[in-house]
Tab-separated table of C-alpha atoms in Angstrom:
chain	number	residue	atom	x	y	z
E	29	MET	CA	-10.685	-0.807	41.095
E	30	GLN	CA	-11.364	1.721	38.017
E	31	GLU	CA	-11.130	-1.335	34.836
E	32	THR	CA	-8.678	0.174	31.851
E	33	PRO	CA	-10.837	0.092	28.782
E	34	ILE	CA	-10.160	-2.450	26.408
E	35	ASN	CA	-7.446	-1.913	24.060
E	36	PHE	CA	-6.756	-2.682	20.078
E	37	GLU	CA	-4.394	-5.669	20.227
E	38	GLU	CA	-6.637	-7.223	23.282
E	39	ALA	CA	-9.718	-6.301	21.358
E	40	PHE	CA	-8.345	-8.243	18.209
E	41	LYS	CA	-6.822	-11.464	20.126
E	42	ILE	CA	-10.334	-12.112	21.902
E	43	ALA	CA	-11.859	-11.826	18.411
E	44	ASP	CA	-9.643	-14.206	16.413
E	45	GLN	CA	-9.435	-16.554	19.698
E	46	VAL	CA	-13.473	-17.006	19.568
E	47	ILE	CA	-13.744	-16.602	16.085
E	48	PHE	CA	-11.351	-19.658	16.095
E	49	ALA	CA	-12.645	-21.565	18.981
E	50	LYS	CA	-16.394	-21.477	16.512
E	51	THR	CA	-15.069	-21.913	13.176
E	52	GLY	CA	-11.194	-23.203	13.314
E	53	LYS	CA	-9.796	-20.117	10.950
E	54	HIS	CA	-8.396	-17.261	11.974
E	55	ILE	CA	-8.832	-14.025	11.162
E	56	THR	CA	-7.641	-13.263	7.434
E	57	ASP	CA	-5.777	-10.216	6.625
E	58	ILE	CA	-8.166	-8.523	4.486
E	59	GLU	CA	-10.293	-9.063	7.816
E	60	MET	CA	-7.498	-7.638	10.244
E	61	MET	CA	-7.596	-4.847	7.710
E	62	ILE	CA	-11.386	-4.581	8.173
E	63	PHE	CA	-11.487	-4.778	12.134
E	64	ARG	CA	-8.634	-2.226	12.407
E	65	GLY	CA	-10.115	0.272	10.097
E	66	ALA	CA	-13.712	-0.212	11.827
E	67	TRP	CA	-11.394	0.155	15.262
E	68	GLN	CA	-10.329	3.275	13.865
E	69	ASP	CA	-13.814	4.313	13.023
E	70	LYS	CA	-13.038	4.816	9.382
E	71	THR	CA	-15.877	4.019	6.682
E	72	TYR	CA	-15.090	1.495	4.173
E	73	GLU	CA	-13.688	4.020	1.490
E	74	GLU	CA	-11.214	5.388	4.065
E	75	ILE	CA	-10.333	1.687	4.920
E	76	ALA	CA	-10.063	0.780	1.220
E	77	GLU	CA	-7.878	3.870	0.290
E	78	ASN	CA	-4.628	2.298	-0.362
E	79	THR	CA	-5.634	-1.343	-0.826
E	80	GLU	CA	-6.012	-3.085	-4.022
E	81	TYR	CA	-9.855	-3.450	-3.165
E	82	ALA	CA	-12.807	-1.168	-3.649
E	83	ALA	CA	-15.134	-0.158	-1.218
E	84	ASN	CA	-18.097	-1.674	-2.119
E	85	TYR	CA	-16.177	-5.211	-1.839
E	86	LEU	CA	-14.808	-4.809	1.496
E	87	HIS	CA	-18.478	-3.733	2.415
E	88	ARG	CA	-21.169	-6.196	0.861
E	89	MET	CA	-18.630	-9.209	0.580
E	90	VAL	CA	-15.615	-9.396	3.100
E	91	GLY	CA	-17.168	-7.243	6.071
E	92	LYS	CA	-20.376	-8.354	6.071
E	93	ASP	CA	-19.274	-12.383	6.188
E	94	PHE	CA	-17.071	-11.091	9.069
E	95	TRP	CA	-19.598	-9.474	10.766
E	96	GLN	CA	-21.952	-12.242	10.901
E	97	ARG	CA	-18.648	-14.616	11.663
E	98	LEU	CA	-18.078	-12.607	14.588
E	99	SER	CA	-21.301	-12.318	16.006
E	100	ASP	CA	-21.797	-15.686	15.381
E	101	SER	CA	-18.995	-16.430	17.738
E	102	LEU	CA	-20.076	-14.295	20.160
E	103	GLY	CA	-23.584	-15.619	20.508
E	104	GLU	CA	-24.318	-12.115	19.896
E	105	LYS	CA	-25.651	-9.576	17.126
E	106	VAL	CA	-22.363	-7.674	16.091
E	107	SER	CA	-21.505	-5.033	13.642
E	108	LYS	CA	-19.312	-2.609	12.324
E	109	LYS	CA	-21.307	-0.028	15.010
E	110	ASN	CA	-21.221	-2.170	17.699
E	111	PHE	CA	-18.338	-4.757	18.267
E	112	LYS	CA	-15.994	-2.421	20.270
E	113	THR	CA	-19.089	-2.197	23.163
E	114	ALA	CA	-19.721	-6.142	22.717
E	115	LEU	CA	-16.181	-7.464	23.105
E	116	GLU	CA	-15.813	-4.898	25.906
E	117	ARG	CA	-18.326	-6.778	27.441
E	118	HIS	CA	-17.078	-9.528	27.193
E	119	TRP	CA	-13.296	-9.275	28.268
E	120	LYS	CA	-14.692	-7.758	31.458
E	121	ALA	CA	-16.834	-10.220	31.942
E	122	THR	CA	-13.533	-12.364	31.969
E	123	LEU	CA	-11.487	-10.188	34.143
E	124	ASN	CA	-14.194	-10.135	36.782
E	125	ASN	CA	-13.836	-14.032	36.221
E	126	SER	CA	-10.660	-14.162	37.046
E	127	GLN	CA	-10.437	-11.751	39.996
E	128	THR	CA	-13.166	-13.617	41.932
E	129	GLY	CA	-11.337	-17.390	41.161
E	130	GLY	CA	-14.838	-18.246	39.239
E	131	GLU	CA	-14.805	-20.535	35.896
E	132	SER	CA	-13.534	-18.314	33.410
E	133	LEU	CA	-15.709	-18.292	30.519
E	134	LEU	CA	-12.621	-18.315	28.578
E	135	LYS	CA	-12.237	-22.025	28.801
E	136	THR	CA	-15.428	-22.942	28.137
E	137	GLU	CA	-16.132	-20.996	24.832
E	138	GLY	CA	-12.350	-21.411	23.816
E	139	TRP	CA	-11.131	-18.113	25.168
E	140	VAL	CA	-8.141	-17.070	26.057
E	141	THR	CA	-7.279	-15.411	29.874
E	142	PRO	CA	-5.149	-11.855	29.632
E	143	GLU	CA	-2.212	-13.928	31.084
E	144	THR	CA	-2.468	-15.804	28.010
E	145	LEU	CA	-2.156	-12.947	25.322
E	146	LYS	CA	1.074	-13.816	24.205
E	147	GLY	CA	3.213	-13.883	21.232
E	148	PRO	CA	3.180	-11.105	18.592
E	149	ILE	CA	-0.236	-9.158	17.653
E	150	LEU	CA	-0.262	-9.414	13.576
E	151	ASP	CA	-0.601	-6.421	11.185
E	152	CYS	CA	-2.913	-6.983	8.365
E	153	SER	CA	-0.072	-8.084	5.606
E	154	GLU	CA	-2.439	-5.887	3.261
E	155	GLY	CA	-2.291	-2.161	2.233
E	156	SER	CA	0.683	0.202	3.958
E	157	VAL	CA	2.413	-0.738	7.211
E	158	PRO	CA	1.251	1.472	10.065
E	159	LEU	CA	3.409	4.235	11.498
E	160	ASP	CA	3.391	2.290	14.539
E	161	SER	CA	3.727	-0.589	13.495
E	162	ARG	CA	6.969	-2.387	14.334
E	163	PHE	CA	6.736	-4.567	11.483
E	164	TYR	CA	7.837	-1.643	9.436
E	165	VAL	CA	11.405	-2.074	8.232
E	166	HIS	CA	14.106	0.439	7.159
E	167	ARG	CA	15.293	0.602	3.882
E	168	PRO	CA	18.521	2.365	4.399
E	169	PRO	CA	19.576	5.063	2.805
E	170	ILE	CA	15.875	5.928	1.522
E	171	GLU	CA	14.038	7.465	4.448
E	172	ALA	CA	17.210	9.603	5.176
E	173	ARG	CA	18.081	10.747	1.311
E	174	CYS	CA	13.819	11.236	1.118
E	175	GLN	CA	13.947	13.172	4.386
E	176	VAL	CA	16.507	15.587	2.903
E	177	ALA	CA	15.538	15.705	-0.485
E	178	ILE	CA	12.133	17.064	0.946
E	179	ALA	CA	13.488	19.326	3.437
E	180	GLN	CA	15.314	21.341	-0.353
E	181	PRO	CA	13.113	24.330	-1.471
E	182	GLY	CA	10.537	23.708	-4.458
E	183	ALA	CA	11.941	19.712	-4.447
E	184	LEU	CA	10.023	17.240	-5.824
E	185	ILE	CA	10.462	13.463	-5.119
E	186	ARG	CA	8.971	10.768	-7.257
E	187	ILE	CA	8.917	7.322	-5.616
E	188	LYS	CA	7.810	4.472	-8.386
E	189	ALA	CA	7.899	0.843	-8.276
E	190	PRO	CA	5.634	-1.994	-8.777
E	191	GLN	CA	2.368	-2.187	-6.762
E	192	GLN	CA	2.842	-4.150	-3.309
E	193	MET	CA	6.498	-2.930	-2.819
E	194	GLY	CA	6.297	-0.132	0.335
E	195	LYS	CA	5.855	3.099	-1.414
E	196	THR	CA	2.656	4.031	0.674
E	197	SER	CA	4.728	2.817	3.482
E	198	LEU	CA	7.354	4.996	2.493
E	199	LEU	CA	5.614	8.430	1.859
E	200	ASP	CA	3.802	8.433	5.266
E	201	ARG	CA	7.024	8.421	6.938
E	202	ILE	CA	8.202	11.104	4.714
E	203	LEU	CA	5.183	13.397	5.790
E	204	GLU	CA	5.648	11.961	9.180
E	205	VAL	CA	9.194	13.896	9.181
E	206	ALA	CA	7.476	16.992	7.274
E	207	ARG	CA	4.366	16.870	10.234
E	208	THR	CA	7.120	16.876	12.932
E	209	ALA	CA	9.026	19.993	10.778
E	210	ASN	CA	6.037	22.187	11.013
E	211	TYR	CA	5.013	21.706	7.533
E	212	HIS	CA	1.452	21.900	6.035
E	213	THR	CA	1.477	18.022	4.592
E	214	VAL	CA	-1.948	17.277	1.907
E	215	THR	CA	-1.922	13.672	0.357
E	216	LEU	CA	-4.009	13.431	-2.581
E	217	SER	CA	-4.565	10.123	-3.891
E	218	PHE	CA	-6.188	10.080	-7.533
E	219	ASP	CA	-7.794	6.405	-6.460
E	220	LEU	CA	-10.337	9.058	-4.846
E	221	ALA	CA	-11.162	10.704	-8.329
E	222	ASP	CA	-13.924	9.348	-10.587
E	223	SER	CA	-14.989	8.305	-13.986
E	224	THR	CA	-16.430	12.057	-14.672
E	225	VAL	CA	-13.254	13.775	-13.240
E	226	PHE	CA	-10.739	12.726	-16.332
E	227	ALA	CA	-13.691	13.574	-18.513
E	228	ASP	CA	-11.393	16.122	-20.064
E	229	LEU	CA	-8.268	18.553	-19.039
E	230	ARG	CA	-10.422	21.340	-17.489
E	231	THR	CA	-12.403	19.245	-15.313
E	232	PHE	CA	-9.795	17.077	-13.987
E	233	LEU	CA	-7.862	20.175	-12.878
E	234	GLN	CA	-10.182	22.175	-11.514
E	235	TRP	CA	-10.697	18.992	-9.229
E	236	PHE	CA	-7.355	18.842	-8.527
E	237	CYS	CA	-7.076	22.433	-7.116
E	238	ALA	CA	-10.760	21.979	-5.025
E	239	SER	CA	-9.679	19.164	-3.676
E	240	VAL	CA	-6.034	20.562	-2.731
E	241	GLY	CA	-7.741	23.491	-1.498
E	242	GLN	CA	-10.179	21.653	0.870
E	243	LEU	CA	-7.330	19.236	2.133
E	244	SER	CA	-6.075	22.192	3.075
E	245	GLY	CA	-8.558	23.993	4.873
E	246	LEU	CA	-9.241	26.257	2.062
E	247	PRO	CA	-13.311	27.664	0.472
E	248	ASN	CA	-13.077	26.477	-3.005
E	249	GLN	CA	-12.234	30.050	-5.154
E	250	LEU	CA	-11.992	28.795	-8.613
E	251	SER	CA	-14.852	31.218	-9.921
E	252	ASN	CA	-12.270	34.058	-8.374
E	253	TYR	CA	-8.792	32.948	-10.630
E	254	TRP	CA	-10.027	30.640	-13.442
E	255	ASP	CA	-10.312	32.297	-16.904
E	256	ASP	CA	-10.790	29.529	-19.834
E	257	ILE	CA	-8.709	31.963	-22.273
E	258	PHE	CA	-5.650	31.236	-20.483
E	259	GLY	CA	-5.458	27.717	-20.321
E	260	CYS	CA	-6.002	24.925	-17.992
E	261	ASN	CA	-2.522	24.455	-17.154
E	262	ASN	CA	-2.106	28.202	-16.391
E	263	ASN	CA	-5.061	28.942	-14.531
E	264	CYS	CA	-4.485	25.497	-12.274
E	265	THR	CA	-0.922	27.471	-11.516
E	266	VAL	CA	-2.607	30.777	-10.660
E	267	TYR	CA	-4.758	28.872	-8.470
E	268	PHE	CA	-1.763	27.705	-6.780
E	269	GLU	CA	0.350	30.370	-6.726
E	270	GLU	CA	-2.142	33.803	-5.948
E	271	TYR	CA	-4.151	31.740	-3.485
E	272	ILE	CA	-3.774	28.466	-1.962
E	273	LEU	CA	0.645	29.011	-1.756
E	274	SER	CA	-0.484	32.743	-0.346
E	275	GLN	CA	-2.647	31.207	2.644
E	276	LEU	CA	-0.122	29.195	3.941
E	277	ALA	CA	2.359	30.171	6.412
E	278	THR	CA	4.749	27.037	5.994
E	279	PRO	CA	5.536	24.891	3.055
E	280	LEU	CA	3.277	22.902	1.628
E	281	VAL	CA	4.054	18.927	1.444
E	282	LEU	CA	1.937	18.000	-1.168
E	283	ALA	CA	1.877	13.866	-1.615
E	284	LEU	CA	0.132	12.992	-4.854
E	285	ASP	CA	-0.236	8.986	-4.616
E	286	LYS	CA	-1.552	6.229	-7.185
E	287	VAL	CA	-0.587	8.722	-10.127
E	288	ASP	CA	-0.270	6.026	-12.289
E	289	VAL	CA	-4.064	6.300	-12.223
E	290	VAL	CA	-3.635	9.620	-14.241
E	291	PHE	CA	-1.112	7.610	-16.696
E	292	GLU	CA	-4.189	5.614	-17.716
E	293	HIS	CA	-5.766	8.496	-19.156
E	294	PRO	CA	-2.636	9.757	-22.037
E	295	GLU	CA	-4.552	13.087	-22.996
E	296	ILE	CA	-4.405	14.584	-19.294
E	297	ALA	CA	-1.467	12.321	-17.948
E	298	SER	CA	1.175	14.297	-20.509
E	299	ASP	CA	-0.504	17.717	-19.661
E	300	PHE	CA	-0.721	17.312	-15.993
E	301	CYS	CA	3.165	16.273	-15.905
E	302	ARG	CA	4.383	19.005	-18.345
E	303	LEU	CA	2.441	21.125	-15.879
E	304	LEU	CA	4.159	19.641	-12.799
E	305	ARG	CA	7.605	20.073	-14.641
E	306	ALA	CA	6.688	23.489	-14.888
E	307	TRP	CA	6.326	24.561	-11.053
E	308	TYR	CA	9.498	22.367	-10.617
E	309	ASP	CA	11.335	24.169	-12.904
E	310	ILE	CA	9.884	27.960	-11.650
E	311	ALA	CA	10.871	26.876	-8.528
E	312	ARG	CA	14.688	27.096	-9.853
E	313	ARG	CA	14.277	30.330	-10.306
E	314	SER	CA	16.000	33.173	-8.487
E	315	ASP	CA	12.804	35.799	-8.774
E	316	ARG	CA	9.986	36.491	-6.834
E	317	ARG	CA	7.841	34.089	-8.408
E	318	GLY	CA	10.602	31.415	-8.024
E	319	ASP	CA	10.495	32.674	-4.169
E	320	ILE	CA	6.704	31.421	-4.557
E	321	TRP	CA	7.287	28.619	-5.269
E	322	LYS	CA	9.970	27.002	-3.638
E	323	GLN	CA	6.746	26.660	-0.806
E	324	LEU	CA	5.739	23.638	-2.438
E	325	ARG	CA	7.441	20.307	-2.151
E	326	LEU	CA	6.047	17.874	-4.462
E	327	ILE	CA	5.877	14.456	-3.653
E	328	VAL	CA	4.715	12.106	-6.625
E	329	VAL	CA	3.834	8.398	-6.355
E	330	HIS	CA	3.336	5.800	-8.571
E	331	SER	CA	3.286	2.025	-9.900
E	332	THR	CA	5.342	1.076	-12.540
E	333	GLU	CA	2.858	-1.810	-13.812
E	334	VAL	CA	1.346	1.416	-15.912
E	335	TYR	CA	3.873	1.130	-18.410
E	336	SER	CA	2.725	-1.570	-19.958
E	337	ALA	CA	0.207	0.296	-21.497
E	338	LEU	CA	2.767	3.511	-22.615
E	339	ASP	CA	5.110	4.090	-25.101
E	340	ILE	CA	8.480	3.820	-23.612
E	341	ASN	CA	10.021	6.761	-25.775
E	342	HIS	CA	7.960	9.341	-23.502
E	343	SER	CA	8.301	8.323	-19.893
E	344	PRO	CA	6.116	10.349	-17.375
E	345	LEU	CA	8.152	13.042	-15.729
E	346	ALA	CA	11.389	11.412	-17.027
E	347	ASN	CA	14.458	13.231	-15.597
E	348	VAL	CA	12.781	15.669	-13.314
E	349	GLY	CA	13.126	16.284	-9.729
E	350	SER	CA	14.585	13.284	-7.508
E	351	VAL	CA	13.836	9.744	-8.403
E	352	PHE	CA	13.747	7.194	-5.423
E	353	PRO	CA	12.806	3.331	-6.491
E	354	LEU	CA	12.197	0.755	-3.724
E	355	PRO	CA	14.644	-1.864	-3.343
E	356	GLU	CA	13.812	-5.347	-1.952
E	357	PHE	CA	14.806	-6.260	1.054
E	358	THR	CA	17.510	-8.025	2.384
E	359	ALA	CA	18.593	-11.721	3.775
E	360	LEU	CA	19.892	-9.755	7.047
E	361	GLN	CA	15.996	-7.495	7.069
E	362	VAL	CA	14.489	-10.685	6.546
E	363	GLN	CA	16.103	-12.598	9.489
E	364	ASP	CA	15.061	-9.554	11.804
E	365	LEU	CA	11.657	-9.227	10.553
E	366	ALA	CA	10.918	-13.214	10.923
E	367	GLN	CA	12.269	-12.594	14.704
E	368	ARG	CA	9.337	-9.736	15.085
E	369	TYR	CA	7.282	-12.124	13.891
E	370	GLY	CA	7.771	-14.468	16.457
E	371	LEU	CA	9.314	-17.294	14.147
E	372	ASN	CA	12.569	-18.763	15.568
E	373	TRP	CA	14.746	-18.776	12.899
E	374	ASP	CA	17.919	-19.070	13.977
E	375	THR	CA	20.527	-20.241	11.183
E	376	GLU	CA	20.198	-18.395	8.024
E	377	GLY	CA	18.986	-21.749	6.123
E	378	GLU	CA	15.636	-20.510	6.452
E	379	VAL	CA	15.802	-17.327	4.915
E	380	ARG	CA	17.671	-18.402	2.390
E	381	GLN	CA	14.929	-21.098	1.439
E	382	LEU	CA	12.405	-18.562	1.642
E	383	MET	CA	14.140	-15.979	-0.345
E	384	SER	CA	14.815	-18.893	-3.382
E	385	ALA	CA	11.411	-19.124	-3.959
E	386	ILE	CA	10.232	-14.725	-3.424
E	387	GLY	CA	13.397	-13.189	-3.239
E	388	GLY	CA	12.899	-10.101	-0.629
E	389	HIS	CA	9.920	-8.757	-2.153
E	390	PRO	CA	8.589	-6.479	0.914
E	391	TYR	CA	4.897	-8.010	0.498
E	392	LEU	CA	5.622	-11.555	-0.318
E	393	ILE	CA	7.791	-12.005	2.526
E	394	ARG	CA	5.191	-10.099	5.018
E	395	LYS	CA	2.799	-12.252	3.553
E	396	SER	CA	4.676	-15.269	3.586
E	397	LEU	CA	5.945	-14.657	7.183
E	398	ASP	CA	2.312	-13.344	8.821
E	399	PHE	CA	0.712	-16.770	6.921
E	400	LEU	CA	3.548	-19.352	8.468
E	401	CYS	CA	2.687	-17.235	11.778
E	402	ARG	CA	-1.255	-18.121	11.564
E	403	GLN	CA	-0.928	-21.373	10.042
E	404	PRO	CA	2.126	-23.048	11.435
E	405	MET	CA	4.040	-25.341	8.611
E	406	THR	CA	7.049	-26.167	7.695
E	407	LEU	CA	8.909	-24.465	4.733
E	408	ASP	CA	9.000	-27.551	2.545
E	409	GLN	CA	5.196	-27.684	3.301
E	410	PHE	CA	4.630	-24.126	2.334
E	411	SER	CA	6.732	-24.737	-0.682
E	412	GLN	CA	4.276	-26.574	-1.813
E	413	ILE	CA	1.294	-24.417	-1.562
E	414	ALA	CA	2.956	-21.422	-2.644
E	415	ALA	CA	2.301	-20.886	-6.680
E	416	THR	CA	-0.918	-22.616	-5.915
E	417	GLU	CA	-4.542	-20.956	-5.806
E	418	ALA	CA	-4.491	-21.956	-2.278
E	419	GLY	CA	-1.743	-20.481	-1.269
E	420	PRO	CA	-1.272	-17.297	0.326
E	421	PHE	CA	-0.044	-15.551	-2.812
E	422	SER	CA	-2.870	-16.072	-5.366
E	423	ASP	CA	-4.429	-12.682	-5.261
E	424	HIS	CA	-0.865	-11.343	-5.820
E	425	LEU	CA	-0.684	-13.712	-8.798
E	426	ARG	CA	-4.192	-13.324	-10.148
E	427	GLN	CA	-3.628	-9.929	-10.527
E	428	HIS	CA	-0.465	-10.368	-12.738
E	429	LEU	CA	-2.221	-13.070	-14.838
E	430	TRP	CA	-4.841	-10.962	-15.708
E	431	ASN	CA	-2.579	-7.751	-16.425
E	432	LEU	CA	-0.936	-9.732	-18.800
E	433	GLN	CA	-3.957	-11.785	-20.206
E	434	HIS	CA	-4.805	-8.014	-21.679
E	435	HIS	CA	-1.343	-7.458	-23.175
E	436	PRO	CA	-1.382	-10.435	-24.971
E	437	GLU	CA	2.255	-9.716	-26.721
E	438	LEU	CA	3.537	-9.486	-22.725
E	439	ALA	CA	1.877	-12.401	-21.895
E	440	ALA	CA	4.009	-14.471	-25.083
E	441	ALA	CA	7.015	-12.398	-24.025
E	442	PHE	CA	6.548	-13.389	-20.268
E	443	ARG	CA	6.194	-17.597	-21.385
E	444	ASP	CA	9.331	-17.772	-23.429
E	445	VAL	CA	11.293	-16.727	-19.937
E	446	VAL	CA	9.003	-18.915	-17.752
E	447	MET	CA	9.471	-21.989	-20.332
E	448	ALA	CA	13.339	-21.464	-20.785
E	449	ASN	CA	15.907	-22.698	-18.225
E	450	LYS	CA	18.424	-20.437	-19.141
E	451	PRO	CA	18.064	-16.437	-19.627
E	452	VAL	CA	16.628	-15.471	-22.444
E	453	LYS	CA	16.864	-12.442	-24.583
E	454	ILE	CA	13.275	-11.020	-25.802
E	455	PRO	CA	12.794	-7.372	-27.525
E	456	SER	CA	13.738	-4.503	-25.476
E	457	GLU	CA	10.637	-3.169	-25.586
E	458	ARG	CA	8.764	-6.129	-23.840
E	459	ALA	CA	11.532	-6.600	-21.736
E	460	PHE	CA	11.262	-3.214	-20.387
E	461	LYS	CA	7.638	-3.339	-19.347
E	462	LEU	CA	7.540	-6.533	-17.791
E	463	TYR	CA	10.655	-5.419	-15.834
E	464	SER	CA	8.184	-2.388	-14.579
E	465	MET	CA	5.628	-4.958	-14.028
E	466	GLY	CA	7.977	-6.244	-11.604
E	467	LEU	CA	7.695	-9.706	-13.444
E	468	ILE	CA	11.705	-10.494	-14.601
E	469	GLN	CA	14.952	-9.592	-13.941
E	470	LEU	CA	17.824	-8.429	-16.135
E	471	HIS	CA	20.596	-9.666	-16.935
E	472	ASP	CA	22.998	-7.514	-19.386
E	473	ASN	CA	20.715	-7.835	-22.557
E	474	ASN	CA	19.053	-11.543	-21.293
E	475	VAL	CA	16.232	-11.707	-19.128
E	476	THR	CA	14.802	-14.493	-16.189
E	477	PRO	CA	11.508	-14.856	-13.559
E	478	ARG	CA	12.157	-12.475	-11.059
E	479	PHE	CA	11.035	-15.038	-8.552
E	480	GLU	CA	10.950	-18.681	-9.129
E	481	LEU	CA	7.243	-18.616	-7.456
E	482	TYR	CA	6.343	-16.242	-11.045
E	483	ARG	CA	8.428	-18.652	-13.139
E	484	GLN	CA	6.047	-22.036	-11.057
E	485	TYR	CA	2.796	-20.172	-11.397
E	486	PHE	CA	2.861	-18.701	-15.039
E	487	SER	CA	4.706	-21.430	-16.578
E	488	VAL	CA	1.411	-23.678	-15.755
E	489	ARG	CA	-1.070	-20.574	-16.619
E	490	LEU	CA	0.786	-18.921	-19.389
E	491	ALA	CA	1.409	-22.266	-21.514
E	492	VAL	CA	0.240	-23.029	-24.962
E	493	ASN	CA	-2.522	-25.736	-24.834
């Protein structure tokens, strides 16, 4: 009988089991992210896309340690290049032993048999949720409205929210619908732009034009369309209008991810936002030019944390296109997701207890459920470590702390909020920026910490000595 090649779920389960048998610790979320990316033959640069991690960190720090642990657990040298073969070889040996009635290697080495591969195979809770994942939570009517909007000629969709609210996961699903409609789709993440790209507007827009063209399968023709006397925004417009859009037989859905990276360069961001506004306005026209620009549908995705460094009176892309802020999960959605994770929460009490600490924040909810699956404990025990450095949210909390430390006036305002036992009033500009960072809730003219988790963590970290 011909043996079926090992699949991802079986391979991951084996890797997790042998590492646990050797070390007493399961594969972590970030290690799973590397494992999944390596399984898909991605480079570390590709794995790092849509995450908060640098490729070099994943490669030199996390990846190096992970492959060494897997090598020690399997008893042979394993790397990113050969781990599939190693795991498949051990898997086949296990199958042969079980079929011949021999003593299973799994029993002696802490492995599990194919029959014991039960329970949910967990996604990595870092980064976007894969398209085929059963852990994606639909948030109606957001998905349906985005699908309707992207079908409109000349559409411009803006997806904005604090980090880790599910922006890229939603974007992936909008693009999948667009591909199903036979639209040409291109995703450009500004995380890919290094510091040289932001030297000046000319360099940035030439990189932008060349990148979109390259991702569309078109050779670089900037020398034929760029004339400095006409200005950068006009040159970029001509390049799209006369070259990129004219070469495509179907509408182009251009997704611009991590646009907040551009906002960190105010002089470039100002002109770039005016450019996107101009394209949107041209598409509203009823002439030949308008017909050309109706073929372009823009999706602009950005985190709102960047507002902490911006003038709130000059908000980027204000009043342009259709805006889709992302809501938190509801209690019913959390209950459903807990069941998908295999947690036996038969009452609403567990959901209420979890949400009393972290609300319906998508990343924090997924992180919690993932943690509780891998490290079984009661919710009371979980609550004791949630706001500590040993808890599952430490990276998330430290990122917020880092942002606050770089804006002392916001740190001081937020300290007043977390130290108070009732809603307090703070200056409106600071309230707007803290809200945009996802740290507070608004109650008319007063504010409170967004989550009890934040109150517990930041009341200690921001306390005045």
